[in-house]
XYZ file of C-alpha atoms in Angstrom:
642
model
C 88.228 -150.470 -100.479
C 85.095 -152.017 -102.023
C 82.447 -150.112 -104.021
C 78.944 -151.594 -103.987
C 76.618 -150.243 -106.645
C 73.091 -150.571 -107.926
C 71.021 -148.366 -110.074
C 70.547 -145.511 -107.630
C 72.598 -146.002 -104.448
C 76.313 -146.326 -103.732
C 77.755 -147.835 -100.559
C 81.411 -147.280 -99.681
C 82.909 -149.936 -97.414
C 86.413 -149.539 -95.970
C 88.109 -152.110 -93.738
C 91.612 -151.876 -92.310
C 93.707 -154.072 -90.044
C 96.969 -152.655 -88.741
C 99.630 -154.780 -87.079
C 100.735 -153.767 -83.606
C 103.967 -151.805 -83.569
C 106.839 -153.365 -81.621
C 110.333 -151.913 -81.477
C 113.139 -154.253 -80.466
C 115.084 -152.849 -77.492
C 118.670 -151.732 -77.702
C 119.578 -154.714 -75.552
C 122.562 -154.338 -73.276
C 124.632 -157.481 -73.672
C 124.790 -157.891 -69.931
C 126.312 -161.343 -70.207
C 129.611 -159.751 -71.221
C 129.812 -157.630 -68.057
C 128.747 -160.317 -65.594
C 131.474 -161.911 -63.500
C 132.062 -165.600 -63.092
C 131.763 -165.951 -59.302
C 135.313 -167.116 -58.458
C 134.516 -166.687 -54.790
C 136.524 -168.410 -52.084
C 134.852 -171.115 -50.091
C 133.032 -170.033 -46.965
C 135.613 -170.022 -44.131
C 135.513 -172.569 -41.389
C 134.781 -170.911 -38.047
C 137.733 -171.248 -35.672
C 137.697 -171.287 -31.879
C 141.054 -172.032 -30.294
C 140.603 -174.721 -27.658
C 141.834 -173.834 -24.181
C 143.585 -170.705 -25.456
C 144.168 -169.379 -21.920
C 145.282 -172.775 -20.565
C 142.632 -172.879 -17.850
C 142.025 -176.613 -18.339
C 142.913 -178.619 -16.417
C 143.159 -176.695 -13.194
C 146.385 -177.217 -11.299
C 146.127 -179.927 -8.628
C 148.495 -182.108 -6.643
C 147.488 -185.250 -8.496
C 149.864 -184.398 -11.352
C 153.539 -185.264 -11.279
C 155.600 -183.964 -9.453
C 152.842 -182.993 -6.993
C 153.726 -179.375 -6.430
C 150.636 -178.594 -4.361
C 148.761 -176.557 -6.953
C 151.311 -173.889 -7.962
C 152.653 -175.551 -11.138
C 152.750 -178.950 -12.791
C 154.070 -180.876 -15.751
C 150.919 -182.023 -17.572
C 150.815 -184.271 -20.645
C 150.081 -182.613 -23.977
C 147.490 -184.218 -26.209
C 150.091 -185.895 -28.410
C 151.461 -187.637 -25.327
C 148.217 -189.636 -25.388
C 149.165 -191.051 -28.795
C 152.770 -191.922 -28.108
C 154.305 -188.703 -29.343
C 152.270 -188.267 -32.525
C 149.807 -185.450 -32.998
C 146.420 -186.934 -32.029
C 143.587 -187.263 -34.508
C 140.907 -189.441 -32.924
C 140.674 -188.538 -29.239
C 137.643 -186.592 -28.103
C 139.761 -183.536 -27.360
C 141.516 -183.774 -30.692
C 138.149 -183.812 -32.382
C 137.253 -180.741 -30.374
C 140.370 -178.948 -31.566
C 140.198 -179.954 -35.193
C 136.451 -179.507 -35.359
C 136.853 -176.010 -33.947
C 134.044 -176.302 -31.442
C 133.745 -173.485 -28.967
C 134.542 -174.018 -25.305
C 137.483 -174.433 -23.012
C 137.620 -178.192 -22.690
C 135.904 -181.524 -22.899
C 135.390 -182.263 -19.221
C 135.795 -181.064 -15.668
C 139.191 -180.405 -14.136
C 138.853 -183.610 -12.183
C 138.481 -185.722 -15.328
C 141.141 -184.114 -17.563
C 144.655 -185.538 -17.437
C 146.158 -183.496 -20.291
C 146.348 -179.910 -21.551
C 143.252 -179.826 -23.714
C 143.778 -178.752 -27.341
C 147.572 -178.427 -27.280
C 150.508 -180.569 -28.447
C 154.166 -180.265 -27.423
C 157.534 -181.456 -28.752
C 161.072 -180.470 -27.762
C 162.382 -177.242 -29.254
C 164.830 -177.367 -32.151
C 167.370 -175.856 -29.745
C 167.375 -179.012 -27.601
C 170.329 -181.264 -28.392
C 169.645 -183.933 -25.770
C 165.963 -184.747 -25.372
C 164.777 -185.827 -21.946
C 162.181 -188.492 -22.931
C 160.339 -188.315 -19.629
C 158.941 -184.819 -20.392
C 159.297 -184.639 -24.190
C 155.544 -184.186 -24.753
C 154.621 -182.368 -21.548
C 153.554 -178.771 -20.949
C 154.357 -176.854 -17.787
C 151.208 -175.119 -16.523
C 151.528 -172.433 -13.841
C 149.031 -170.579 -11.678
C 149.559 -166.823 -11.451
C 150.691 -165.609 -8.026
C 150.905 -169.128 -6.588
C 154.665 -168.833 -6.257
C 156.883 -165.847 -5.523
C 158.792 -166.594 -8.719
C 155.623 -166.409 -10.846
C 153.891 -163.310 -12.273
C 151.153 -162.043 -10.026
C 148.571 -162.134 -12.826
C 147.935 -164.061 -16.007
C 147.158 -162.269 -19.254
C 143.716 -163.909 -19.134
C 142.179 -166.066 -16.430
C 144.392 -167.586 -13.724
C 146.743 -169.954 -15.566
C 149.359 -169.769 -18.314
C 152.160 -172.009 -19.595
C 155.937 -171.890 -19.596
C 157.584 -173.044 -22.815
C 159.988 -175.138 -20.755
C 158.821 -178.431 -19.271
C 162.271 -179.406 -18.027
C 163.570 -178.457 -21.496
C 162.676 -175.801 -24.144
C 159.652 -176.888 -26.184
C 157.494 -176.137 -29.215
C 153.783 -175.943 -28.280
C 151.179 -175.886 -31.043
C 147.512 -176.407 -31.891
C 146.069 -177.649 -35.200
C 143.084 -175.869 -36.767
C 140.804 -176.908 -39.608
C 141.038 -174.041 -42.122
C 139.701 -173.012 -45.525
C 142.067 -171.974 -48.333
C 141.911 -168.240 -49.002
C 140.801 -167.370 -45.469
C 142.481 -164.550 -43.596
C 143.395 -165.617 -40.053
C 143.863 -162.971 -37.380
C 145.828 -164.377 -34.454
C 146.888 -162.839 -31.146
C 148.704 -163.947 -27.990
C 150.533 -162.627 -24.913
C 154.179 -163.247 -23.970
C 156.536 -162.397 -21.119
C 159.495 -163.923 -19.359
C 160.092 -164.995 -15.760
C 163.247 -162.917 -15.545
C 165.675 -161.160 -17.821
C 164.847 -161.718 -21.485
C 164.181 -164.537 -23.906
C 163.262 -165.226 -27.478
C 160.217 -166.973 -28.995
C 159.495 -167.918 -32.573
C 155.859 -167.930 -33.678
C 154.740 -170.184 -36.536
C 151.491 -170.163 -38.511
C 151.892 -172.836 -41.180
C 150.452 -175.919 -42.782
C 150.295 -178.898 -40.444
C 152.421 -180.998 -42.779
C 155.027 -178.284 -43.355
C 158.322 -178.094 -41.477
C 158.875 -175.167 -39.168
C 161.292 -173.417 -41.536
C 161.096 -169.629 -41.372
C 159.132 -168.284 -38.433
C 156.099 -166.062 -38.966
C 157.328 -163.869 -36.110
C 160.546 -163.813 -34.049
C 159.909 -162.048 -30.724
C 162.154 -161.015 -27.853
C 160.318 -161.423 -24.546
C 160.667 -159.266 -21.404
C 160.130 -159.911 -17.727
C 158.403 -156.753 -16.546
C 154.941 -157.245 -18.005
C 152.750 -159.200 -20.378
C 152.973 -157.952 -23.973
C 150.213 -158.420 -26.530
C 151.038 -159.434 -30.120
C 148.905 -159.731 -33.234
C 149.352 -160.971 -36.780
C 147.496 -161.965 -39.924
C 147.982 -165.038 -42.095
C 146.311 -165.980 -45.390
C 145.714 -169.695 -45.810
C 147.284 -170.795 -49.117
C 145.578 -172.867 -51.792
C 145.143 -176.523 -50.875
C 145.861 -176.075 -47.144
C 143.046 -177.387 -44.947
C 144.963 -177.981 -41.687
C 146.954 -175.128 -40.196
C 149.090 -175.006 -37.048
C 149.733 -172.088 -34.754
C 152.824 -172.806 -32.654
C 155.257 -171.181 -30.238
C 158.874 -172.272 -29.888
C 161.207 -171.287 -27.068
C 164.532 -170.313 -28.660
C 166.438 -168.810 -25.696
C 165.758 -168.534 -21.976
C 167.240 -166.729 -18.994
C 168.155 -170.065 -17.411
C 167.247 -173.672 -17.988
C 164.632 -173.324 -15.272
C 163.253 -169.931 -16.300
C 161.593 -169.935 -19.713
C 159.198 -167.879 -21.818
C 155.570 -167.552 -20.684
C 152.560 -167.785 -23.045
C 148.878 -166.959 -22.472
C 145.597 -165.975 -24.116
C 146.027 -167.379 -27.655
C 143.184 -166.457 -30.027
C 142.537 -167.037 -33.743
C 139.613 -165.755 -35.793
C 138.822 -165.597 -39.487
C 138.515 -162.343 -41.401
C 135.197 -161.027 -42.641
C 133.602 -163.089 -45.392
C 130.442 -161.629 -46.913
C 128.120 -163.488 -49.238
C 125.343 -161.812 -51.228
C 122.391 -163.823 -52.454
C 120.157 -162.149 -55.047
C 116.534 -163.123 -55.660
C 113.440 -161.664 -57.322
C 109.792 -161.524 -56.291
C 108.789 -163.251 -59.559
C 110.872 -166.382 -59.041
C 109.445 -169.201 -61.158
C 107.083 -166.892 -63.049
C 107.131 -165.235 -66.434
C 106.954 -161.460 -66.782
C 105.798 -159.222 -69.599
C 106.491 -155.635 -70.561
C 105.242 -153.290 -67.843
C 105.634 -155.820 -65.013
C 107.018 -154.306 -61.809
C 108.870 -156.614 -59.452
C 111.341 -156.483 -56.554
C 114.973 -157.569 -56.282
C 116.258 -158.519 -52.819
C 119.923 -158.783 -51.837
C 120.565 -160.825 -48.693
C 124.053 -160.123 -47.349
C 125.523 -162.260 -44.574
C 128.900 -162.292 -42.835
C 130.279 -165.805 -42.310
C 133.633 -164.552 -41.011
C 134.619 -163.853 -37.403
C 135.562 -160.220 -38.066
C 133.142 -157.328 -38.559
C 132.917 -155.933 -42.106
C 132.802 -152.221 -42.940
C 133.425 -149.859 -45.898
C 130.688 -151.693 -47.786
C 130.196 -151.130 -51.524
C 127.144 -152.906 -52.956
C 126.625 -152.815 -56.729
C 123.881 -154.484 -58.746
C 124.346 -154.851 -62.501
C 120.984 -154.746 -64.296
C 119.834 -156.010 -67.671
C 118.932 -153.718 -70.544
C 115.333 -154.961 -70.535
C 114.466 -153.381 -67.162
C 114.366 -149.847 -65.786
C 115.232 -148.939 -62.205
C 112.220 -147.569 -60.295
C 113.526 -147.250 -56.743
C 111.505 -147.849 -53.564
C 114.761 -149.017 -51.980
C 114.740 -150.512 -48.489
C 117.371 -151.612 -46.006
C 116.239 -154.271 -43.558
C 112.632 -153.447 -44.443
C 112.945 -149.691 -43.828
C 112.905 -147.049 -46.586
C 116.466 -146.254 -47.625
C 117.500 -143.067 -49.422
C 121.168 -143.945 -49.908
C 120.837 -145.542 -53.330
C 121.740 -144.177 -56.765
C 121.384 -145.420 -60.331
C 123.905 -145.172 -63.159
C 121.540 -145.331 -66.126
C 124.299 -145.399 -68.734
C 125.916 -148.513 -67.270
C 122.694 -149.971 -65.781
C 124.124 -150.149 -62.265
C 122.379 -149.728 -58.914
C 124.700 -148.522 -56.138
C 123.929 -148.680 -52.414
C 125.904 -146.141 -50.365
C 126.803 -147.995 -47.151
C 130.244 -146.644 -46.253
C 129.098 -145.894 -42.714
C 127.504 -149.292 -42.115
C 129.010 -152.343 -40.435
C 127.907 -155.972 -40.660
C 128.761 -157.910 -37.520
C 130.758 -161.129 -37.446
C 129.270 -164.605 -37.429
C 129.730 -164.912 -33.662
C 127.593 -161.793 -33.119
C 123.805 -161.660 -33.015
C 123.364 -159.423 -36.069
C 125.574 -160.450 -38.958
C 123.331 -159.908 -41.984
C 121.606 -157.168 -44.005
C 118.759 -157.154 -46.534
C 118.567 -154.617 -49.372
C 115.725 -154.371 -51.877
C 114.451 -152.192 -54.713
C 112.012 -152.331 -57.622
C 112.421 -152.487 -61.392
C 109.995 -152.350 -64.311
C 110.208 -154.516 -67.418
C 110.423 -152.340 -70.511
C 107.409 -152.355 -72.807
C 109.784 -153.185 -75.654
C 111.122 -156.318 -73.948
C 110.789 -159.464 -76.047
C 110.700 -163.085 -75.020
C 113.923 -164.160 -73.369
C 115.824 -163.757 -70.122
C 116.492 -160.820 -67.817
C 119.907 -161.306 -66.245
C 121.399 -159.390 -63.340
C 124.158 -159.830 -60.782
C 125.053 -158.186 -57.488
C 128.446 -157.805 -55.836
C 129.714 -156.544 -52.509
C 133.158 -155.129 -51.798
C 134.082 -154.930 -48.122
C 136.890 -154.401 -45.619
C 137.874 -156.160 -42.390
C 136.959 -153.693 -39.658
C 139.887 -152.167 -37.733
C 142.475 -153.609 -40.136
C 144.736 -152.024 -42.739
C 143.449 -151.127 -46.188
C 144.706 -154.344 -47.803
C 142.282 -156.480 -45.792
C 139.529 -156.387 -48.394
C 137.272 -158.924 -50.036
C 134.707 -159.041 -52.835
C 131.884 -161.477 -53.468
C 129.733 -161.894 -56.582
C 126.257 -163.333 -56.424
C 125.132 -165.826 -58.988
C 123.476 -164.397 -62.103
C 119.770 -164.021 -61.334
C 117.496 -164.895 -64.268
C 113.904 -163.732 -64.771
C 112.054 -165.132 -67.773
C 110.168 -162.823 -70.125
C 107.072 -164.574 -71.450
C 105.932 -164.600 -75.047
C 103.938 -161.497 -75.786
C 101.164 -162.342 -78.260
C 101.192 -160.363 -81.466
C 98.528 -157.672 -81.465
C 96.745 -155.938 -84.318
C 94.168 -153.178 -84.594
C 91.237 -153.281 -86.990
C 88.348 -151.117 -88.097
C 85.499 -151.162 -90.587
C 83.579 -148.215 -91.926
C 80.458 -148.548 -94.096
C 79.132 -145.292 -95.504
C 76.484 -144.375 -98.018
C 77.871 -142.341 -100.865
C 74.369 -141.511 -102.004
C 71.304 -141.648 -99.775
C 67.912 -142.303 -101.338
C 64.843 -140.771 -99.710
C 63.149 -144.177 -99.583
C 66.048 -145.869 -97.739
C 65.389 -147.079 -94.204
C 68.621 -147.041 -92.186
C 68.416 -149.992 -89.843
C 72.144 -150.759 -89.729
C 74.363 -153.649 -90.656
C 75.732 -156.734 -88.911
C 79.418 -157.511 -89.437
C 81.571 -160.429 -88.353
C 85.340 -160.558 -87.936
C 87.170 -163.686 -89.061
C 90.765 -164.807 -88.587
C 92.125 -167.283 -91.094
C 88.589 -168.106 -92.151
C 87.279 -168.843 -88.629
C 84.878 -166.701 -86.612
C 86.676 -164.356 -84.216
C 84.504 -162.860 -81.487
C 80.830 -161.944 -81.588
C 78.926 -160.350 -84.472
C 78.803 -156.568 -84.258
C 75.696 -154.550 -85.062
C 76.536 -151.126 -86.528
C 73.664 -148.657 -86.507
C 73.714 -145.032 -87.675
C 71.829 -142.775 -90.029
C 74.368 -142.494 -92.811
C 77.523 -144.217 -91.611
C 78.449 -147.399 -89.823
C 81.828 -147.736 -88.157
C 83.438 -150.144 -85.706
C 86.944 -150.710 -84.372
C 88.583 -153.878 -83.106
C 91.495 -153.405 -80.686
C 94.103 -155.803 -79.294
C 93.489 -158.602 -81.748
C 95.681 -161.408 -80.395
C 97.517 -163.917 -82.555
C 98.774 -166.713 -80.305
C 100.911 -168.316 -82.995
C 102.793 -165.117 -83.853
C 102.435 -165.675 -87.559
C 101.062 -163.726 -90.481
C 97.287 -163.880 -90.158
C 94.480 -163.127 -92.565
C 91.798 -160.985 -90.926
C 88.433 -160.943 -92.685
C 85.372 -158.733 -92.213
C 82.060 -159.887 -93.682
C 78.685 -158.213 -93.932
C 76.122 -160.601 -92.504
C 73.088 -158.880 -93.994
C 72.083 -156.209 -96.452
C 70.375 -152.905 -95.826
C 66.631 -153.117 -95.301
C 64.569 -152.236 -98.417
C 67.669 -152.319 -100.522
C 68.673 -155.042 -102.954
C 72.333 -155.451 -103.911
C 73.244 -155.954 -107.512
C 74.515 -159.525 -107.257
C 76.030 -159.415 -110.718
C 78.222 -156.406 -109.981
C 79.451 -157.334 -106.485
C 82.263 -159.622 -105.518
C 81.994 -161.684 -102.310
C 81.516 -159.388 -99.342
C 84.915 -160.136 -97.809
C 87.917 -157.883 -97.226
C 91.245 -159.564 -96.597
C 94.066 -157.702 -94.858
C 97.367 -159.334 -93.935
C 99.096 -158.313 -90.701
C 102.820 -159.010 -90.461
C 103.648 -159.072 -86.754
C 106.924 -157.566 -85.712
C 107.639 -159.659 -82.605
C 107.684 -163.315 -83.651
C 108.217 -165.773 -80.845
C 106.567 -168.688 -79.173
C 105.294 -169.850 -75.839
C 108.305 -172.035 -75.087
C 111.699 -170.989 -73.682
C 113.654 -172.257 -76.701
C 111.496 -170.189 -79.103
C 109.900 -173.230 -80.699
C 106.162 -173.622 -81.071
C 104.762 -176.082 -78.585
C 101.849 -178.398 -79.168
C 99.636 -176.661 -76.626
C 98.342 -173.347 -77.926
C 97.797 -170.641 -75.397
C 94.007 -170.968 -75.499
C 94.389 -174.593 -74.429
C 96.664 -173.924 -71.495
C 93.691 -173.610 -69.192
C 90.543 -175.631 -68.804
C 87.263 -173.846 -68.188
C 84.336 -176.036 -67.174
C 80.874 -175.246 -65.886
C 78.007 -177.180 -64.361
C 74.421 -176.736 -63.201
C 74.216 -177.716 -59.546
C 70.416 -178.031 -59.455
C 69.370 -179.566 -62.802
C 66.084 -180.680 -61.266
C 64.936 -177.042 -61.364
C 65.660 -176.621 -65.048
C 62.683 -175.665 -67.247
C 60.568 -174.721 -64.212
C 59.282 -171.178 -64.367
C 60.505 -168.845 -61.614
C 63.240 -171.164 -60.387
C 66.835 -169.978 -59.924
C 69.513 -172.036 -61.615
C 72.875 -172.207 -59.831
C 75.845 -172.467 -62.187
C 79.442 -173.138 -61.144
C 82.375 -172.186 -63.352
C 85.734 -173.821 -62.723
C 89.042 -172.733 -64.285
C 92.252 -174.725 -63.857
C 95.792 -174.453 -65.197
C 96.986 -177.982 -65.992
C 100.355 -176.953 -67.446
C 103.755 -176.025 -66.061
C 103.462 -172.397 -67.217
C 101.720 -169.439 -65.657
C 98.580 -168.448 -67.570
C 97.771 -164.725 -67.729
C 94.597 -162.852 -68.490
C 91.810 -165.465 -68.406
C 88.586 -163.774 -69.526
C 85.346 -165.650 -68.846
C 81.844 -164.557 -69.855
C 78.479 -166.211 -69.307
C 75.744 -164.592 -71.428
C 72.317 -165.261 -69.964
C 70.356 -167.691 -72.175
C 67.140 -166.589 -73.809
C 64.074 -166.549 -71.556
C 66.234 -165.923 -68.441
C 67.451 -163.022 -66.363
C 70.550 -162.396 -64.284
C 69.986 -162.872 -60.543
C 73.338 -162.808 -58.672
C 77.065 -163.409 -59.069
C 79.994 -163.973 -56.686
C 82.176 -161.093 -55.489
C 84.768 -161.688 -58.197
C 82.281 -161.433 -61.037
C 80.864 -158.384 -62.803
C 77.404 -157.779 -64.223
C 77.025 -156.320 -67.688
C 74.649 -155.816 -70.595
C 75.508 -155.943 -74.299
C 72.798 -155.055 -76.796
C 70.094 -156.007 -74.330
C 71.661 -159.331 -73.304
C 72.716 -159.656 -69.660
C 75.933 -161.415 -68.791
C 78.315 -162.189 -65.932
C 82.037 -161.708 -66.513
C 85.146 -162.813 -64.596
C 88.783 -161.972 -65.180
C 91.715 -163.899 -63.671
C 94.892 -161.865 -64.013
C 97.154 -164.873 -63.529
C 96.832 -168.581 -62.761
C 99.886 -170.461 -61.529
C 100.670 -173.998 -62.730
C 98.227 -176.427 -61.133
C 96.146 -173.619 -59.612
C 92.352 -173.773 -59.764
C 89.628 -171.178 -59.150
C 85.857 -171.512 -58.954
C 83.064 -168.972 -59.553
C 79.262 -169.024 -59.486
C 76.313 -167.222 -61.026
C 72.571 -167.515 -60.430
C 70.164 -167.274 -63.380
C 66.417 -166.692 -62.977
C 64.058 -168.515 -65.363
C 61.283 -166.277 -66.647
C 57.655 -167.052 -65.935
C 56.767 -166.339 -69.517
C 58.519 -169.251 -71.126
C 58.180 -172.986 -70.620
C 61.737 -173.947 -71.522
C 65.249 -172.650 -71.124
C 67.954 -172.725 -73.727
C 71.229 -174.468 -73.007
C 73.654 -172.181 -71.187
C 76.993 -171.421 -72.871
C 80.120 -170.113 -71.157
C 82.913 -168.588 -73.233
C 86.494 -167.872 -72.255
C 89.716 -166.549 -73.705
C 93.361 -166.299 -72.650
C 94.335 -162.701 -73.399
C 98.016 -163.142 -72.529
C 98.208 -160.024 -70.373
C 96.868 -158.820 -67.037
C 94.956 -155.813 -68.345
C 91.302 -156.279 -67.438
C 89.130 -156.027 -70.566
C 86.107 -153.761 -70.846
C 83.226 -155.624 -69.242
C 80.747 -154.727 -72.007
C 83.116 -155.197 -74.935
C 80.882 -156.582 -77.719
C 83.785 -158.737 -78.918
C 83.869 -161.177 -76.048
C 85.814 -164.363 -75.377
C 85.327 -166.860 -78.152
C 86.302 -170.297 -76.772
C 83.445 -172.480 -75.547
C 83.738 -174.013 -72.089
C 82.798 -177.638 -71.465
C 80.356 -178.958 -68.906
C 81.450 -181.155 -66.036
């Protein structure tokens, strides 16, 4: 408080600056509850090659020329001298797991596509001539054969002149669940078959299944196998262990293998690559996709949020409003209720789902990172309860920008004693920050009291600032007592409660926020300058030359003396402050490298021979709240001409 005296009159002047109040949030240390995504690798899609043994079709060109009812046909490893093939086109088809039943027409194939054969472990004397052959039969072509195949028209007998082990090699991914199925029967009486699902380099050892076959009908069998760590090549094989006779063996058909469900969830935000501030509302999207060959059901989708955001809602599933979502505020978890939903397998047309919802950044959020992570727990459809999987998304990060420190200020000048001869014409005051002019001078006019308030005073450097208010003139017809007055300056320190910076590592960069953008203007028709009645066309260009998003760019062009406002583009606003016309623009955000251009037309008065130089001012407010168009304290930085 300052008291200004002279012989008869007292003036009381009060000036206050109050720092903005910021309360640090009770931040949930979300990092401690996020999961390191120890997800399995995406499974390799498997399609058994020639699983129903339809290729090649039986013909008399194969030894021993049995006129199309059955034949001994070479297995693929017969092509490589008894070793399992690795470089033939059909081997590539098998190991590469391409879909389809073969690599050529029946006329061109001379082997059983996809399959290898070796003598069974029960054989004590190998007949070399047919050691790597497979006996293919056509259903109903012989009175001794079954009238139908389990699938298609052909099947194989695990006895090409001797009991054999028939197998196919698949390229697999460790951790994958493999669901396999096949059909068995016998030509007469009963038999026994061992089924192996194992690593390609492993010995046969213990069988995965040991099955007794029957002659009356085809029987369907299923099983599940989890690929162990480090195993990338897996065999499925069938070994004939006992037969009715040496000439009547076990029959095999319709072999299928598919991977279990494997869901991945990818989380993203609508503000990717941008900075947010308190109050920002944005959207999280969860893209869920099934890369397995089994449908997924019993879905449980959970999204762990950060303590700096609040859940709003507006949830959608595949773009449609979705009511089945709840929020656990205590644990900051969003839960989608999808127990009745199914996501199809990768071989189906629809094997994905998109979920989305909105959050709001808390007003108390400070500069830093917003972290969140989604997970999905799921079940292989139509399987037992143990066939479950879980997948964690990566931790999504949204950056909170530096919120400039804000202060409030006011000045009140009041006469303590009013003399009858005093003429009240008001006072002019100017606000300073750290000794430099801040904003425009303010004229305060009232009969007995002058008062003005400054709001949202921004300090880009987030430091303690000295705000100064100075009287620019004295009261008309009143002389101050120079000897009894100290300099007309009131200094108030504002200690800001949210220190930070405009860089991610909380250091102060060399480019202050007011210099992040360039504002330039030009006169497009200078030949008309200083000619009465002509309209001057001004262009204003604003560009962000940095790698950071600039927010709240306030631009004002006050009409020079001896001119009048004529027109402005659709983005501009017309205003008047203390009799001076102006055009104002506000850019809520400007992305890195982005540029915008505006225009205004100014009419030169007839009354005056010359025009003053135009001046455009701008300011980076740091937020997207549009300022009052006729705020007397306007932007203070001076634009350059181009």
